[in-house]
XYZ file of N, CA and C in Angstrom:
324
model
N 150.475 86.094 90.003
C 151.437 85.236 90.663
C 150.716 84.038 91.253
N 151.035 82.861 90.790
C 150.466 81.633 91.314
C 151.564 80.837 91.998
N 152.221 81.456 92.924
C 153.293 80.745 93.618
C 153.611 81.466 94.913
N 154.491 80.828 95.675
C 154.928 81.474 96.918
C 155.873 82.626 96.576
N 155.688 83.729 97.253
C 156.586 84.865 97.117
C 157.383 84.972 98.408
N 158.651 85.271 98.276
C 159.542 85.293 99.436
C 160.166 86.676 99.611
N 160.387 87.024 100.862
C 161.089 88.260 101.217
C 162.143 87.912 102.249
N 163.267 88.520 102.136
C 164.312 88.323 103.128
C 164.328 89.541 104.047
N 163.391 89.565 104.981
C 163.271 90.690 105.907
C 164.385 90.658 106.950
N 164.742 91.821 107.407
C 165.763 91.929 108.441
C 165.267 91.332 109.751
N 166.181 90.855 110.543
C 165.842 90.293 111.848
C 165.081 91.327 112.668
N 163.996 90.898 113.304
C 163.192 91.799 114.126
C 162.141 92.567 113.360
N 162.137 92.459 112.015
C 161.184 93.219 111.201
C 159.919 92.424 110.902
N 159.892 91.149 111.221
C 158.733 90.327 110.905
C 157.600 90.585 111.876
N 156.367 90.561 111.363
C 155.210 90.730 112.236
C 153.964 91.052 111.459
N 152.871 90.479 111.868
C 151.591 90.770 111.221
C 151.566 90.293 109.794
N 150.679 90.871 109.006
C 150.565 90.474 107.603
C 151.376 91.356 106.665
N 152.028 92.382 107.189
C 152.762 93.278 106.309
C 154.245 92.959 106.229
N 154.767 92.236 107.171
C 156.188 91.895 107.172
C 156.320 90.384 107.317
N 156.356 89.698 106.194
C 156.377 88.243 106.180
C 157.616 87.738 105.461
N 157.963 86.494 105.704
C 159.022 85.844 104.933
C 158.458 85.210 103.662
N 157.234 84.684 103.737
C 156.660 83.976 102.607
C 155.141 84.150 102.614
N 154.561 84.334 101.428
C 153.114 84.411 101.307
C 152.702 83.986 99.903
N 151.420 83.690 99.737
C 150.867 83.302 98.445
C 149.831 84.339 98.035
N 149.786 84.604 96.754
C 148.749 85.488 96.243
C 148.377 85.020 94.852
N 147.216 85.429 94.415
C 146.792 85.074 93.064
C 146.177 86.298 92.397
N 147.043 87.223 92.050
C 146.581 88.392 91.311
C 147.553 88.703 90.184
N 147.190 89.655 89.369
C 148.049 90.017 88.242
C 147.793 91.464 87.843
N 148.758 92.036 87.206
C 148.609 93.333 86.562
C 148.913 93.109 85.091
N 147.940 93.379 84.239
C 148.082 93.137 82.811
C 148.136 94.483 82.104
N 149.176 94.688 81.345
C 149.333 95.917 80.578
C 149.109 95.571 79.109
N 148.054 96.145 78.521
C 147.717 95.834 77.137
C 146.986 97.020 76.519
N 146.795 96.944 75.210
C 146.046 97.994 74.533
C 144.550 97.743 74.743
N 143.757 98.748 74.471
C 142.312 98.646 74.671
C 141.725 97.499 73.853
N 142.194 97.328 72.621
C 141.632 96.265 71.782
C 142.084 94.866 72.205
N 143.014 94.766 73.128
C 143.476 93.466 73.623
C 142.814 93.052 74.939
N 142.063 93.940 75.569
C 141.537 93.684 76.911
C 140.701 92.409 76.975
N 139.713 92.282 76.103
C 138.817 91.118 76.185
C 139.575 89.802 76.024
N 140.455 89.722 75.024
C 141.197 88.478 74.804
C 142.153 88.180 75.953
N 142.780 89.196 76.510
C 143.689 88.984 77.637
C 142.933 88.498 78.873
N 141.783 89.101 79.134
C 140.980 88.690 80.282
C 140.477 87.261 80.078
N 140.014 86.950 78.881
C 139.565 85.589 78.594
C 140.694 84.581 78.783
N 141.881 84.930 78.353
C 143.036 84.047 78.532
C 143.328 83.816 80.009
N 143.270 84.875 80.806
C 143.489 84.741 82.254
C 142.403 83.888 82.896
N 141.154 84.103 82.486
C 140.060 83.312 83.048
C 140.196 81.835 82.682
N 140.636 81.561 81.463
C 140.879 80.171 81.071
C 141.952 79.547 81.953
N 143.009 80.296 82.236
C 144.081 79.793 83.093
C 143.569 79.538 84.513
N 142.789 80.471 85.036
C 142.231 80.309 86.384
C 141.312 79.089 86.430
N 140.459 78.935 85.416
C 139.568 77.765 85.375
C 140.381 76.469 85.352
N 141.437 76.451 84.567
C 142.273 75.253 84.485
C 142.917 74.941 85.842
N 143.553 75.946 86.443
C 144.262 75.717 87.710
C 143.289 75.359 88.825
N 142.274 76.176 89.015
C 141.364 75.952 90.134
C 140.472 74.729 89.942
N 139.846 74.624 88.781
C 138.872 73.543 88.583
C 139.524 72.219 88.178
N 140.320 72.266 87.117
C 140.850 71.023 86.567
C 141.975 70.434 87.416
N 142.900 71.269 87.851
C 144.014 70.738 88.634
C 143.633 70.426 90.081
N 142.880 71.336 90.699
C 142.619 71.203 92.130
C 141.167 70.868 92.478
N 140.265 70.943 91.518
C 138.867 70.631 91.794
C 138.158 71.664 92.646
N 138.662 72.891 92.666
C 138.046 73.964 93.453
C 136.990 74.686 92.615
N 136.030 75.264 93.295
C 135.088 76.185 92.659
C 135.450 77.599 93.095
N 135.065 78.566 92.321
C 135.362 79.956 92.660
C 134.243 80.846 92.166
N 134.183 82.044 92.719
C 133.178 83.013 92.284
C 133.894 84.174 91.603
N 133.166 84.864 90.744
C 133.737 85.969 89.976
C 132.910 87.217 90.215
N 133.593 88.294 90.549
C 132.936 89.590 90.736
C 133.705 90.647 89.963
N 132.975 91.548 89.347
C 133.567 92.706 88.684
C 133.403 93.892 89.615
N 134.504 94.349 90.177
C 134.473 95.509 91.074
C 134.548 96.767 90.227
N 133.564 97.635 90.367
C 133.481 98.835 89.531
C 134.096 100.049 90.229
N 134.128 101.128 89.499
C 134.800 102.356 89.920
C 134.331 102.834 91.286
N 135.285 103.087 92.196
C 134.916 103.636 93.499
C 134.617 105.138 93.398
N 134.057 105.668 94.437
C 133.699 107.084 94.442
C 134.921 107.971 94.211
N 136.024 107.662 94.878
C 137.270 108.421 94.697
C 138.215 107.577 93.847
N 138.531 108.092 92.649
C 139.366 107.317 91.738
C 140.155 108.234 90.812
N 141.131 107.646 90.152
C 141.931 108.364 89.170
C 141.388 108.050 87.783
N 141.665 108.907 86.825
C 141.306 108.623 85.441
C 140.021 109.300 85.013
N 139.808 109.215 83.721
C 138.647 109.851 83.111
C 137.443 108.901 83.114
N 136.251 109.475 83.217
C 135.026 108.676 83.228
C 134.909 107.778 81.995
N 135.207 108.330 80.805
C 135.050 107.543 79.579
C 136.021 106.363 79.536
N 137.218 106.531 80.110
C 138.173 105.422 80.151
C 137.683 104.314 81.084
N 137.146 104.703 82.229
C 136.594 103.727 83.166
C 135.423 102.985 82.529
N 134.520 103.721 81.879
C 133.355 103.097 81.262
C 133.774 102.114 80.175
N 134.756 102.497 79.358
C 135.238 101.623 78.303
C 135.879 100.358 78.900
N 136.685 100.532 79.931
C 137.347 99.390 80.569
C 136.323 98.458 81.215
N 135.386 99.027 81.954
C 134.370 98.197 82.605
C 133.518 97.450 81.594
N 133.164 98.095 80.492
C 132.370 97.424 79.456
C 133.167 96.295 78.806
N 134.452 96.517 78.572
C 135.295 95.460 78.002
C 135.387 94.272 78.950
N 135.524 94.546 80.233
C 135.583 93.463 81.222
C 134.255 92.713 81.286
N 133.139 93.445 81.235
C 131.822 92.799 81.245
C 131.657 91.887 80.031
N 132.059 92.365 78.851
C 131.939 91.547 77.640
C 132.809 90.298 77.740
N 134.013 90.446 78.276
C 134.899 89.287 78.443
C 134.292 88.285 79.421
N 133.737 88.782 80.511
C 133.101 87.880 81.474
C 131.898 87.177 80.868
N 131.108 87.887 80.088
C 129.967 87.259 79.413
C 130.439 86.158 78.459
N 131.518 86.411 77.725
C 132.050 85.426 76.778
C 132.681 84.232 77.481
N 133.086 84.392 78.730
C 133.809 83.343 79.449
C 132.935 82.141 79.805
N 131.618 82.354 79.856
C 130.721 81.285 80.260
C 130.613 81.133 81.773
N 131.330 81.940 82.513
C 131.258 81.906 83.978
C 130.089 82.751 84.464
N 129.538 82.382 85.608
C 128.556 83.280 86.222
C 129.344 84.310 87.020
N 128.878 85.532 87.006
C 129.585 86.607 87.688
C 128.593 87.654 88.146
N 129.056 88.493 89.054
C 128.208 89.574 89.554
C 129.034 90.848 89.682
N 128.333 91.961 89.691
C 128.976 93.274 89.845
C 129.104 93.583 91.327
N 130.265 94.119 91.686
C 130.545 94.542 93.059
C 130.698 96.075 92.996
N 129.592 96.803 93.075
C 129.598 98.245 92.805
C 130.528 99.037 93.734
N 131.359 99.878 93.106
C 132.217 100.799 93.854
C 133.388 100.179 94.586
N 133.639 98.884 94.381
C 134.712 98.211 95.127
C 135.994 98.049 94.336
N 136.088 98.687 93.172
C 137.311 98.606 92.374
C 138.443 99.395 92.998
N 139.669 99.110 92.546
C 140.829 99.856 93.000
C 140.743 101.276 92.427
N 141.207 102.252 93.170
C 141.080 103.643 92.739
C 141.831 103.920 91.447
N 142.812 103.097 91.100
C 143.663 103.349 89.933
C 143.205 102.601 88.679
N 142.172 101.783 88.775
C 141.678 101.104 87.572
C 140.743 99.971 87.915
N 139.866 99.626 86.960
C 138.886 98.574 87.229
C 139.535 97.177 87.294
C-alpha cells in the first residue's frame, strides 16, 4: 500500500497508534508460486526504486529479515524462500544486508 489508509473509528475510540483515522504504510503481501518469487520480488523492488528514488529523490536501505527462533512452517520451506529472496536481492543491483532472526513468524 503506497497511500493513505483510512478508518472510520467510533467516537471515543481514537488513541495511540492502534486506533487512528488515517495512516500511511508501505508494505505488501504477495501470494505467488515458488517459481514466481524472484520475479515478483524484483518487480516490487523496481517499483520501490522508481517511487523512492526517481519520483521523490529518497535513498533507502534493504534488509532481509530471516526466520525467527519461534516460527511457523517447515525448515525446508523457509530455506527455499530465503534463498529465493537472496537471489532476487542479488539480481536487483541494490546493496542489502541480512537481519538475522527478525523475520515475521509466519514467513520470511
